[in-house]
mmCIF file of C-alpha atoms and ligand atoms in Angstrom:
data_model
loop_
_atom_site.group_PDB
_atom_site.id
_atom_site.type_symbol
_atom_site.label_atom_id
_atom_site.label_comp_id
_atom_site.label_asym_id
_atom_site.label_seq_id
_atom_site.Cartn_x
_atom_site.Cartn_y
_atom_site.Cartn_z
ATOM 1 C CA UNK A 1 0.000 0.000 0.000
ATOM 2 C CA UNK A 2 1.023 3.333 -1.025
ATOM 3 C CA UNK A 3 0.690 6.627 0.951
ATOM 4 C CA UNK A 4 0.389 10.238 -1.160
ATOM 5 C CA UNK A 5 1.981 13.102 0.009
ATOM 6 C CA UNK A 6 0.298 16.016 -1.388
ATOM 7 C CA UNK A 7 2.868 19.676 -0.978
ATOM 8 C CA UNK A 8 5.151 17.002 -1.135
ATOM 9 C CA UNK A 9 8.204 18.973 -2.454
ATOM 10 C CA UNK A 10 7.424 21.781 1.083
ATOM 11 C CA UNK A 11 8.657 22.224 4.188
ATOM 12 C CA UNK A 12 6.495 19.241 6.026
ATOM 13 C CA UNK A 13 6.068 16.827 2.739
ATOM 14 C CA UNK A 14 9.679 16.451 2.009
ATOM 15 C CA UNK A 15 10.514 15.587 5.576
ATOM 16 C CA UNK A 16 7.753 13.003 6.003
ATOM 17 C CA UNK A 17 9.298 11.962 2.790
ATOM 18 C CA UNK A 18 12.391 11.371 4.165
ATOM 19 C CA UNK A 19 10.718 9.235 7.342
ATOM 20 C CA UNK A 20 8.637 7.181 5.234
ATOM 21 C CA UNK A 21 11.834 6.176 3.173
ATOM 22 C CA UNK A 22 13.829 5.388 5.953
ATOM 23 C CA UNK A 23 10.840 3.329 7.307
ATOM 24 C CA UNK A 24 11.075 1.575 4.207
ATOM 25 C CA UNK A 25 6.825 2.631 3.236
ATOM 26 C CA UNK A 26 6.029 2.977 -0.366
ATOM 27 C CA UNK A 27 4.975 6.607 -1.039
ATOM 28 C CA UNK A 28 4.750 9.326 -3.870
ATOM 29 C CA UNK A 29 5.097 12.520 -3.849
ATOM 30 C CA UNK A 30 2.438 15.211 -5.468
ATOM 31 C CA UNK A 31 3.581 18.842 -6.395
ATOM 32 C CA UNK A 32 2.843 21.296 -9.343
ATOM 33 C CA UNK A 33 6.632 20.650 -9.861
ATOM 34 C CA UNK A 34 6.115 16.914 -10.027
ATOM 35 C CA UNK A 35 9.660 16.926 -8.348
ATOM 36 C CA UNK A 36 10.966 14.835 -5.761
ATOM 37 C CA UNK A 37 13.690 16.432 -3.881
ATOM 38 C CA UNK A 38 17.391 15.078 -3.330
ATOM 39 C CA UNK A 39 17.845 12.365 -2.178
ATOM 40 C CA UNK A 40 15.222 10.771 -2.997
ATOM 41 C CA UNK A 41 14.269 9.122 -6.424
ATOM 42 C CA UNK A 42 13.228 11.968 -8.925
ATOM 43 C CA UNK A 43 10.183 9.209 -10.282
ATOM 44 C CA UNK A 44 8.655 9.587 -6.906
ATOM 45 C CA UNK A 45 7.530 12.729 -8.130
ATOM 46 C CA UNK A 46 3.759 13.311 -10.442
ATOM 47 C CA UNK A 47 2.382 16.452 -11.415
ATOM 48 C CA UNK A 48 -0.740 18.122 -9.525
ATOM 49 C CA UNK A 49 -2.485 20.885 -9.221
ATOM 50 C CA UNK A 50 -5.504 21.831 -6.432
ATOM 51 C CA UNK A 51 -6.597 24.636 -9.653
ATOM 52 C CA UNK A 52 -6.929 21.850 -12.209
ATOM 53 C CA UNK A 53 -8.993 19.183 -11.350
ATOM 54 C CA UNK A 54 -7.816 17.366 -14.599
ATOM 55 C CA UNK A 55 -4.448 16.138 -12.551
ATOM 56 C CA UNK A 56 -6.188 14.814 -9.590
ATOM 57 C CA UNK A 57 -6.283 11.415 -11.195
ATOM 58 C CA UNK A 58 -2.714 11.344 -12.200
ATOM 59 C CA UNK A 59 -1.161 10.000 -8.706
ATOM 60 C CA UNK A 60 -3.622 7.064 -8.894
ATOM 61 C CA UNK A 61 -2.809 6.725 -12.686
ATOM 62 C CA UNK A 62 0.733 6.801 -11.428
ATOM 63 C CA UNK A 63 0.302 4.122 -9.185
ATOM 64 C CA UNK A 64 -1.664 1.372 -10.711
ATOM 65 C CA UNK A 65 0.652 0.378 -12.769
ATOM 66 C CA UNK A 66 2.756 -0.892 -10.005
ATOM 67 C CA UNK A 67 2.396 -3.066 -7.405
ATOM 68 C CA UNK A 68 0.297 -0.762 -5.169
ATOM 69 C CA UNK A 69 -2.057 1.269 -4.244
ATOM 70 C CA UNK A 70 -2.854 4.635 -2.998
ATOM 71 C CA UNK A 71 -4.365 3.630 0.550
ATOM 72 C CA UNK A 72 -3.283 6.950 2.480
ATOM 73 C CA UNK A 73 -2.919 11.081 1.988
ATOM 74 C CA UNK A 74 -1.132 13.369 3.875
ATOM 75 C CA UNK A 75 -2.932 16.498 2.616
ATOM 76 C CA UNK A 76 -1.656 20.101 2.536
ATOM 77 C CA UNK A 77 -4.222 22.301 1.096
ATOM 78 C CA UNK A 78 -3.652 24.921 -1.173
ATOM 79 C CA UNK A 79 -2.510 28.906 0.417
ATOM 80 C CA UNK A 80 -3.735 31.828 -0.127
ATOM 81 C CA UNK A 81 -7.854 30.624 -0.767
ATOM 82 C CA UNK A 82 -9.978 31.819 1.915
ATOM 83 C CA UNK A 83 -11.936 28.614 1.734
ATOM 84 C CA UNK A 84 -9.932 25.604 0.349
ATOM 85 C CA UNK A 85 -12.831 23.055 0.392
ATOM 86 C CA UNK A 86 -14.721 24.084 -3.173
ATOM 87 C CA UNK A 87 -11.007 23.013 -4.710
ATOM 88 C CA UNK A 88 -9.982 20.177 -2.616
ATOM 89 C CA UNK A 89 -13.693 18.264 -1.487
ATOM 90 C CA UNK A 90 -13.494 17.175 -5.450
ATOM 91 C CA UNK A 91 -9.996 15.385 -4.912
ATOM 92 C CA UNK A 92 -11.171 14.265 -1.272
ATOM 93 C CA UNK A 93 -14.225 12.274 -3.005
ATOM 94 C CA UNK A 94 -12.055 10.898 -5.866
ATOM 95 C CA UNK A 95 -9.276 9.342 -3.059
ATOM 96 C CA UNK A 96 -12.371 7.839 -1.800
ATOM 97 C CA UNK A 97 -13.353 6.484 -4.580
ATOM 98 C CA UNK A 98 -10.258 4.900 -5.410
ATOM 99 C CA UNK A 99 -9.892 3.070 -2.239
ATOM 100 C CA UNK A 100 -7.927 5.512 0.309
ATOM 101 C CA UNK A 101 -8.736 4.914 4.008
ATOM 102 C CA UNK A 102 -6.952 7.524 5.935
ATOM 103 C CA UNK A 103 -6.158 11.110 5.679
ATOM 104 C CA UNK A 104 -4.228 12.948 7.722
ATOM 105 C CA UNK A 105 -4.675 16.809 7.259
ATOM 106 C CA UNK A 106 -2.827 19.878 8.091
ATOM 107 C CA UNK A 107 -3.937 22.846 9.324
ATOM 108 C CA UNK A 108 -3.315 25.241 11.524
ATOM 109 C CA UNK A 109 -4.004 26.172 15.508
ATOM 110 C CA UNK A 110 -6.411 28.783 14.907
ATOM 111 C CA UNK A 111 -8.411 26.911 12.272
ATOM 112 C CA UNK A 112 -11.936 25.527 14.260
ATOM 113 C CA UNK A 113 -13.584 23.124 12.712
ATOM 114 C CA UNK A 114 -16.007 24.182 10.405
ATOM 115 C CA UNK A 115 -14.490 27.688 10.622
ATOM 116 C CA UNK A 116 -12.932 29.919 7.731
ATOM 117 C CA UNK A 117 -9.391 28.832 5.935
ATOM 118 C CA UNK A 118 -9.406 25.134 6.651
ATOM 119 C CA UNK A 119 -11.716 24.522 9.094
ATOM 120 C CA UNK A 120 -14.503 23.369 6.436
ATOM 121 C CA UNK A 121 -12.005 21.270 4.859
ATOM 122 C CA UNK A 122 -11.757 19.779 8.074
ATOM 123 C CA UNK A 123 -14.838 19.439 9.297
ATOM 124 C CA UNK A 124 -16.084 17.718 5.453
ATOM 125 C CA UNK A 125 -12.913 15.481 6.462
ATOM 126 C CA UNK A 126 -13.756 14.481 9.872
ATOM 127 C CA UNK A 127 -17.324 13.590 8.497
ATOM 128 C CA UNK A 128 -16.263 11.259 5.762
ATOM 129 C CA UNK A 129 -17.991 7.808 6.407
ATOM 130 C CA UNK A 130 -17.766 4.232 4.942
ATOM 131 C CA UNK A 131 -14.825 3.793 7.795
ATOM 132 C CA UNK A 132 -12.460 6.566 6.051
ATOM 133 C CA UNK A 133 -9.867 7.190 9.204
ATOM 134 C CA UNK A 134 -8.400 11.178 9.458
ATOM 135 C CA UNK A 135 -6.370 13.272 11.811
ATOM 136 C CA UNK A 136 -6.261 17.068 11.704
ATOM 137 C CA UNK A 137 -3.063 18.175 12.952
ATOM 138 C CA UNK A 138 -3.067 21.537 13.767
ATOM 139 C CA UNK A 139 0.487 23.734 14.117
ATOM 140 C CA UNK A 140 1.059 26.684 15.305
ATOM 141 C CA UNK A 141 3.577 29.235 13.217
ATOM 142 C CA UNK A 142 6.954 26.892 11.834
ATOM 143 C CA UNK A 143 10.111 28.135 12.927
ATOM 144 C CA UNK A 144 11.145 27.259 9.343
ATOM 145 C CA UNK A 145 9.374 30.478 8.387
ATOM 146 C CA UNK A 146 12.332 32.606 9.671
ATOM 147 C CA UNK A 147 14.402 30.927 6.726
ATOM 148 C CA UNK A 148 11.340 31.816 4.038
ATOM 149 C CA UNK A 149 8.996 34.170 5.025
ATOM 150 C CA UNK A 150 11.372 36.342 6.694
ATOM 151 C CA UNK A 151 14.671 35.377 5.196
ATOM 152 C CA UNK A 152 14.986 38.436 3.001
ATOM 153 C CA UNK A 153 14.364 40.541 6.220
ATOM 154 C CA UNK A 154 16.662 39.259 8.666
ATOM 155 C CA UNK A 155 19.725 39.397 5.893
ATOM 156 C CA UNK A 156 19.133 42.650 4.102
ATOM 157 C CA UNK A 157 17.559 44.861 7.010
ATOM 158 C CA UNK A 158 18.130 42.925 10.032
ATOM 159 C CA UNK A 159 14.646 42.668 11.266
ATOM 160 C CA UNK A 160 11.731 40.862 11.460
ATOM 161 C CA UNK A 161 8.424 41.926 11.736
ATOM 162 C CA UNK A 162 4.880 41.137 12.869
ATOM 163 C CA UNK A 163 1.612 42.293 15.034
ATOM 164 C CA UNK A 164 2.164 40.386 17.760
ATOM 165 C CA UNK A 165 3.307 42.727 20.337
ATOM 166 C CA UNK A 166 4.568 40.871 22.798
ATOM 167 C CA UNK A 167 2.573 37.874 22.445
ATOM 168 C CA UNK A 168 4.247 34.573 22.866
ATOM 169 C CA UNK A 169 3.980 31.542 20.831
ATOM 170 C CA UNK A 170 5.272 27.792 21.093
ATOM 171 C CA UNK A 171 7.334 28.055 17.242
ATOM 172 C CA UNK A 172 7.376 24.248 15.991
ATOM 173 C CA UNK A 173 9.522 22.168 13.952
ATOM 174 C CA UNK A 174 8.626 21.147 10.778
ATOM 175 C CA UNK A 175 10.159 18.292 11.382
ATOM 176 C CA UNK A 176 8.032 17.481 14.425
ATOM 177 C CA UNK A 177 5.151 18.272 11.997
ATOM 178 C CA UNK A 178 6.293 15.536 9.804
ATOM 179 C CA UNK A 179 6.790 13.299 12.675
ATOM 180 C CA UNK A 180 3.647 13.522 14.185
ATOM 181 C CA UNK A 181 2.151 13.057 10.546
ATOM 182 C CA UNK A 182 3.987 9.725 10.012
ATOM 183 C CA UNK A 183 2.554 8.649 13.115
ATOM 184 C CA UNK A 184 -1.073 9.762 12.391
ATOM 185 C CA UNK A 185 -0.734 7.838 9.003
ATOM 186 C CA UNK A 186 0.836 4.547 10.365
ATOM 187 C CA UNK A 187 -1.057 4.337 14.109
ATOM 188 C CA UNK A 188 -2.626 0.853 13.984
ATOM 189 C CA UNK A 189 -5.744 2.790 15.821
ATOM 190 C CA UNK A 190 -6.363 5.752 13.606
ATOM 191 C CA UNK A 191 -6.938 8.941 16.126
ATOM 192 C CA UNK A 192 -9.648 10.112 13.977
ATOM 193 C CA UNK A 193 -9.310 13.382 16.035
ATOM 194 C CA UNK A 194 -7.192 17.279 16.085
ATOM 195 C CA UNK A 195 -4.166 18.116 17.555
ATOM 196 C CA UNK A 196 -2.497 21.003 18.286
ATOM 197 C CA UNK A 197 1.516 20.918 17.290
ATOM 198 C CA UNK A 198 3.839 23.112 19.303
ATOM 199 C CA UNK A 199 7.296 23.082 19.963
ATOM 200 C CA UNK A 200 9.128 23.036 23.173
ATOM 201 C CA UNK A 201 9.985 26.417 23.928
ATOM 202 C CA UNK A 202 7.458 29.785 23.876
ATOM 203 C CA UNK A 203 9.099 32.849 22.239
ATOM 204 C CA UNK A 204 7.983 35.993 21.912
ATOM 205 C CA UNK A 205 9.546 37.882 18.690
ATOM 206 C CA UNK A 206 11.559 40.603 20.721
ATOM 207 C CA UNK A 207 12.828 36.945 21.796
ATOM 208 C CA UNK A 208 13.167 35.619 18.731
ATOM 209 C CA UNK A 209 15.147 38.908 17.607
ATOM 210 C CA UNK A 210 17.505 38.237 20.566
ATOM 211 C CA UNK A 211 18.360 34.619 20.016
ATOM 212 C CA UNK A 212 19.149 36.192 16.463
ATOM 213 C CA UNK A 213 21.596 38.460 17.256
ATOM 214 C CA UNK A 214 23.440 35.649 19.420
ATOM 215 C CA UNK A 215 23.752 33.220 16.937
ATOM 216 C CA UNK A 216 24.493 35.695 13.703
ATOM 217 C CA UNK A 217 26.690 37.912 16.119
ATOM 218 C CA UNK A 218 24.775 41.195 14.595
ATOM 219 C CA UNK A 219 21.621 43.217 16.034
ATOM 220 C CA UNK A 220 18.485 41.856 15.122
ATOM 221 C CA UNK A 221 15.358 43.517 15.781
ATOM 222 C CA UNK A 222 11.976 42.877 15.783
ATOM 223 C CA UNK A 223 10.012 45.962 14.326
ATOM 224 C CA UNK A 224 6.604 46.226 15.573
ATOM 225 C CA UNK A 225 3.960 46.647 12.383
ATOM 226 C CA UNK A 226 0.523 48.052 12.454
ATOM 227 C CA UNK A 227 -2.302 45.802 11.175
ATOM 228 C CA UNK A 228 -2.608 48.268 7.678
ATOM 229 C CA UNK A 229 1.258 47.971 7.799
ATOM 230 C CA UNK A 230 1.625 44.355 7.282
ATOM 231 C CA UNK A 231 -1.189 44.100 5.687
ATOM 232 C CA UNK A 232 0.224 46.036 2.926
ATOM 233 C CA UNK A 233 3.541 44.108 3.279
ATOM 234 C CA UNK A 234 1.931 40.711 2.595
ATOM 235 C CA UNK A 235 0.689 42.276 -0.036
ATOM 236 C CA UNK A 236 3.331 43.327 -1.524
ATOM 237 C CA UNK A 237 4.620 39.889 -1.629
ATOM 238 C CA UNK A 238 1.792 39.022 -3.861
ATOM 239 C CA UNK A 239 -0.831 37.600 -1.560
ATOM 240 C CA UNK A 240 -4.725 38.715 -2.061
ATOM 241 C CA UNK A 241 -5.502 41.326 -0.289
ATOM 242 C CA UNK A 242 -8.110 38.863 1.404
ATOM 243 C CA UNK A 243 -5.862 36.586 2.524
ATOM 244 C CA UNK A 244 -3.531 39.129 3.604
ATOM 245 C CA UNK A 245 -5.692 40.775 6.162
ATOM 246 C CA UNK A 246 -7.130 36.956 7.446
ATOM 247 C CA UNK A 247 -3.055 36.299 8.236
ATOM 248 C CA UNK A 248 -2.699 39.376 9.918
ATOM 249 C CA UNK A 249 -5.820 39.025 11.954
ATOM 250 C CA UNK A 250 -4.533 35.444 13.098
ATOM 251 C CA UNK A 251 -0.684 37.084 14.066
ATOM 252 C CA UNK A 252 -2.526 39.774 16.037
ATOM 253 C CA UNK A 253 -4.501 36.626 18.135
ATOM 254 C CA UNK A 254 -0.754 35.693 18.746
ATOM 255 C CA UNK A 255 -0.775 39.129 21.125
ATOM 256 C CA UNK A 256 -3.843 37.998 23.312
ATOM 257 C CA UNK A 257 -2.492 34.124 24.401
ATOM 258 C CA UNK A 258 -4.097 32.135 21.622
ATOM 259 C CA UNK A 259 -0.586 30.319 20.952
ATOM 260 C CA UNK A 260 0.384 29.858 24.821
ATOM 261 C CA UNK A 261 -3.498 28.368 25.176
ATOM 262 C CA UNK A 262 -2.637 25.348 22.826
ATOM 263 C CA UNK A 263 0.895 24.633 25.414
ATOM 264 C CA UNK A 264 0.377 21.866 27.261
ATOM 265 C CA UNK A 265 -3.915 20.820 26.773
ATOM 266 C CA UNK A 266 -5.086 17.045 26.610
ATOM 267 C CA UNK A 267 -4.745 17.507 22.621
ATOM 268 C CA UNK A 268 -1.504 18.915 22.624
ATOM 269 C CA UNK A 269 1.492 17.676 20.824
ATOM 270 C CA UNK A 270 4.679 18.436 21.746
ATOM 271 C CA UNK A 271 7.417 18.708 19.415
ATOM 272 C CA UNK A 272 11.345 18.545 20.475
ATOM 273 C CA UNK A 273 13.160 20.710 18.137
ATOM 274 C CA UNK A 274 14.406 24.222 18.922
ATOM 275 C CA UNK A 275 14.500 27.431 17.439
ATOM 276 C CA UNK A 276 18.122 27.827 18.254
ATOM 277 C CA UNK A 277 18.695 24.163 16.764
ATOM 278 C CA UNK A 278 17.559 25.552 13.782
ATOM 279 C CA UNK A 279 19.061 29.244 13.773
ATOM 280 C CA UNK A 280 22.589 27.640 14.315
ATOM 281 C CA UNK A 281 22.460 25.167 11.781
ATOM 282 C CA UNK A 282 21.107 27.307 9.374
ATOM 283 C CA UNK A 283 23.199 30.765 9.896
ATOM 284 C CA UNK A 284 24.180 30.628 5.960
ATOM 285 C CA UNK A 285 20.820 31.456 4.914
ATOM 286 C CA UNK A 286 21.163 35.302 6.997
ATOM 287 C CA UNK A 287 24.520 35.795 5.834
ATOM 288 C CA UNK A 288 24.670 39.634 4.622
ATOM 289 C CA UNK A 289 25.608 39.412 0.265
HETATM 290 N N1 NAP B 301 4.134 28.415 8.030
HETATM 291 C C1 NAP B 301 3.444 28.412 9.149
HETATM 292 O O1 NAP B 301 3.822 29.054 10.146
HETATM 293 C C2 NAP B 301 2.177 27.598 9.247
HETATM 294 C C3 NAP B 301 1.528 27.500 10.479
HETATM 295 C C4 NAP B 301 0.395 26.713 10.586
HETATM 296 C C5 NAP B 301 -0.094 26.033 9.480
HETATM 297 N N2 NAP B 301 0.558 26.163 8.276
HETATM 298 C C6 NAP B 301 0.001 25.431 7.115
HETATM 299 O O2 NAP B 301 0.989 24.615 6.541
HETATM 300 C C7 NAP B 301 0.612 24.366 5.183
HETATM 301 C C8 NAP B 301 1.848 24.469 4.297
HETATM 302 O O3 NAP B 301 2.636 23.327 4.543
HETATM 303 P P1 NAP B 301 4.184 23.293 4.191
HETATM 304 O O4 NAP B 301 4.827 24.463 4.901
HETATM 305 O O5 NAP B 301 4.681 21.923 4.430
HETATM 306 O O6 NAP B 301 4.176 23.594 2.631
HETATM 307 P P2 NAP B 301 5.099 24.631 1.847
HETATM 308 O O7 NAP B 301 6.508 24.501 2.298
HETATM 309 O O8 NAP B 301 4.424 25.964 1.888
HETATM 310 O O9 NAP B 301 5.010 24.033 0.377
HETATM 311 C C9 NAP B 301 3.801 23.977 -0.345
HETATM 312 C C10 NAP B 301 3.753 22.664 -1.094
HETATM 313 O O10 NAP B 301 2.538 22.621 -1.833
HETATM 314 C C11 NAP B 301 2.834 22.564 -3.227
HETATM 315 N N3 NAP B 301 1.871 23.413 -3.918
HETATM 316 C C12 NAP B 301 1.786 24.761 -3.893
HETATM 317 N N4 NAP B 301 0.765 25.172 -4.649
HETATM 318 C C13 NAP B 301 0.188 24.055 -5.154
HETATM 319 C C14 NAP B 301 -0.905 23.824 -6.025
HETATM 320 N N5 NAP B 301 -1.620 24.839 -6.559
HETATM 321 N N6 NAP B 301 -1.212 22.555 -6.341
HETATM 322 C C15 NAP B 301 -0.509 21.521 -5.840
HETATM 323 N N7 NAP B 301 0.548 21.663 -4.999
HETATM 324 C C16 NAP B 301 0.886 22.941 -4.685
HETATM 325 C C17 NAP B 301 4.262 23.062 -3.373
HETATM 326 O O11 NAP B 301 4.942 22.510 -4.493
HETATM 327 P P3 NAP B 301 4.844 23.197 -5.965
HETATM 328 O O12 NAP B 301 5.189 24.636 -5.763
HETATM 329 O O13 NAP B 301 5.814 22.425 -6.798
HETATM 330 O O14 NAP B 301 3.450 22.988 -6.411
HETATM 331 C C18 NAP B 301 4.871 22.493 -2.090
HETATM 332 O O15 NAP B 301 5.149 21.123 -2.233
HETATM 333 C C19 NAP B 301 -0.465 25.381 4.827
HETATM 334 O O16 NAP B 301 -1.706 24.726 4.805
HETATM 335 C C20 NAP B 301 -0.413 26.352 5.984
HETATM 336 O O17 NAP B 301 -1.674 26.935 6.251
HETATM 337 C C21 NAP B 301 1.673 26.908 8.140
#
């Protein structure tokens, strides 16, 4: 049995790659890039795409002419859609069809069931029948994005920035995303519930900023936006203006507790990797050109 790992060339996919290669489980990996990345065997990769529905039969087209078949998804929704389930409820149905038992979905802390963003993607998930198994796993923000979202920042102005004031939040790992996926996807008992995914340390980003200018040896700052400021700013990096303001809404939660209310509850996962793990292994990517 095979398991598909939709996003599968991002920052969770590729490392749930990874463990289900060392584990020695049959998987492939589904991308708009229809890429696997290095190490792993570039035919792992097939081409999809959550804004044409004509490719969402290609991984099972891929498959069935092997040994295997598609019995799992790790699903990663597509960004920047203020409601993903018109695009992906087509694909969910189809992966039904074709025999898969289990999904295990990510989303995000501040995503209810049911709610805006993912939340009706999870709640049509969680309501599948005909004994179709889920999990929602539900992170809160990836310390990975400090080498993406505010890579540029850090290296050419030495800052980051947000609305968070000094609201503190439990930055996880993707690769204790990835972990808890594998082990949503291969539990012999399915949890067939949500989880919240934090990491082991809360930060606030004046403490971020801090740990930043200890590890690159330069001040780093953390410059405190306006909700029109970043707004604009997310903007500018090409999101809708839509989606902009819903992400900038969620950061300013971040300033009221809603990240230090998911530390430590019944459904709480705890992740093991650290910020500063990260930051030090990764100084190259904040080097000044
Ligand atoms: N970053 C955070 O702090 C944070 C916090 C909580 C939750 N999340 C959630 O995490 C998820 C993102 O996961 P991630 O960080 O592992 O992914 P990622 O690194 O953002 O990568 C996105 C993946 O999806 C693929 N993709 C993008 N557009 C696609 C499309 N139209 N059709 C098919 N595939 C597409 C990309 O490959 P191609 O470009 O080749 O298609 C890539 O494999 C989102 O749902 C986000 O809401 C993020």
């Amino acid at each position: 049995m095979t398991t598909l790992i939709t996003g599968g060339t991002g920052k969770t996919g590729s490392r749930l790659a990874k463990l289900l290669h060392a584990a020695g489980h049959p998987f492939i990996l589904a991308s708009r890039s229809g890429t696997a990345p290095a190490p792993l065997s570039s035919n792992l990769g097939v081409k999809f795409d959550w804004a044409d529905p004509s490719t969402f039969q290609n991984p099972f087209s891929f498959v069935s002419g092997g040994e295997t078949k598609i019995d799992r998804v790790y699903l990663i929704a597509p960004t920047a859609v203020l409601d993903s389930l018109p695009l992906v409820q087509p694909f969910v149905d189809l992966a039904v069809a074709k025999g898969v038992k289990r999904f295990v979905l990510l989303t995000a802390t501040l995503s209810e069931s049911g709610g805006p963003g993912l939340g009706k993607l999870h709640e049509y998930v969680a309501g599948l029948r005909g004994g179709v198994e889920y999990t929602v796993l539900r992170p809160t923000w990836f310390i990975e994005n400090f080498g993406t979202l505010y890579a540029h920042s850090i290296r050419e102005k030495d800052e980051i920035f947000s609305v968070m004031k000094s609201g503190k939040l439990p930055l996880v790992s993707a690769d204790d995303i990835a972990k808890a996926a594998f082990d949503a996807l291969f539990a012999e008992q399915s949890p067939n519930t949500d989880y919240y995914l934090v990491g082991p340390e809360l930060f606030s980003y004046d403490e971020v900023a801090a740990l930043f200018t200890e590890v690159l040896g330069r001040k780093i700052t953390h410059k405190h936006l306006t909700d029109e400021e970043e707004q604009a700013l997310y903007q500018s990096f090409g999101l809708p203006k839509e989606y902009a303001a819903m992400l900038t809404a969620g950061e300013a939660l971040v300033a009221s507790g809603s990240e230090e209310r998911c530390v430590g509850t019944s459904k709480t996962i705890t992740g093991t990797h650290t910020l500063r793990q990260f930051v030090e292994a990764n100084k190259q990517i904040w080097t000044k050109s």
